[in-house]
Short mmCIF file of C-alpha atoms in Angstrom, two decimals:
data_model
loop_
_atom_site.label_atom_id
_atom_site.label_comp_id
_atom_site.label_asym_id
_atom_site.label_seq_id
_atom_site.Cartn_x
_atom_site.Cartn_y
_atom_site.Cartn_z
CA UNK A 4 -4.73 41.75 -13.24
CA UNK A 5 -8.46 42.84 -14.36
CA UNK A 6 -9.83 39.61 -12.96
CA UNK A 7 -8.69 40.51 -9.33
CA UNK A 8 -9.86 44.17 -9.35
CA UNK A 9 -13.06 42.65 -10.39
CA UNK A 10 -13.66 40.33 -7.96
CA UNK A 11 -12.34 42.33 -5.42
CA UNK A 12 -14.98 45.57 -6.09
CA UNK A 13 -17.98 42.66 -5.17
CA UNK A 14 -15.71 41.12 -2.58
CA UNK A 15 -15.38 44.25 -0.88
CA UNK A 16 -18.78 45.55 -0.52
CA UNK A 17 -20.00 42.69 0.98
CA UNK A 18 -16.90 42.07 3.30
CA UNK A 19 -17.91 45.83 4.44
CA UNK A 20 -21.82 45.18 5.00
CA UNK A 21 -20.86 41.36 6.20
CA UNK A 22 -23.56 40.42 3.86
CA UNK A 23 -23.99 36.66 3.14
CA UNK A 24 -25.12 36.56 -0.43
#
């Protein structure tokens, strides 16, 4: 759904910098 493609856009970038917000 929209939900997961939402979450997943801010999931992603920090997954890919390893950031710990």
């Amino acid at each position: 759904g929209n939900e997961d493609s939402h979450r997943t856009t801010r999931e992603k970038c920090r997954d890919q910098f390893d950031l710990t917000d």
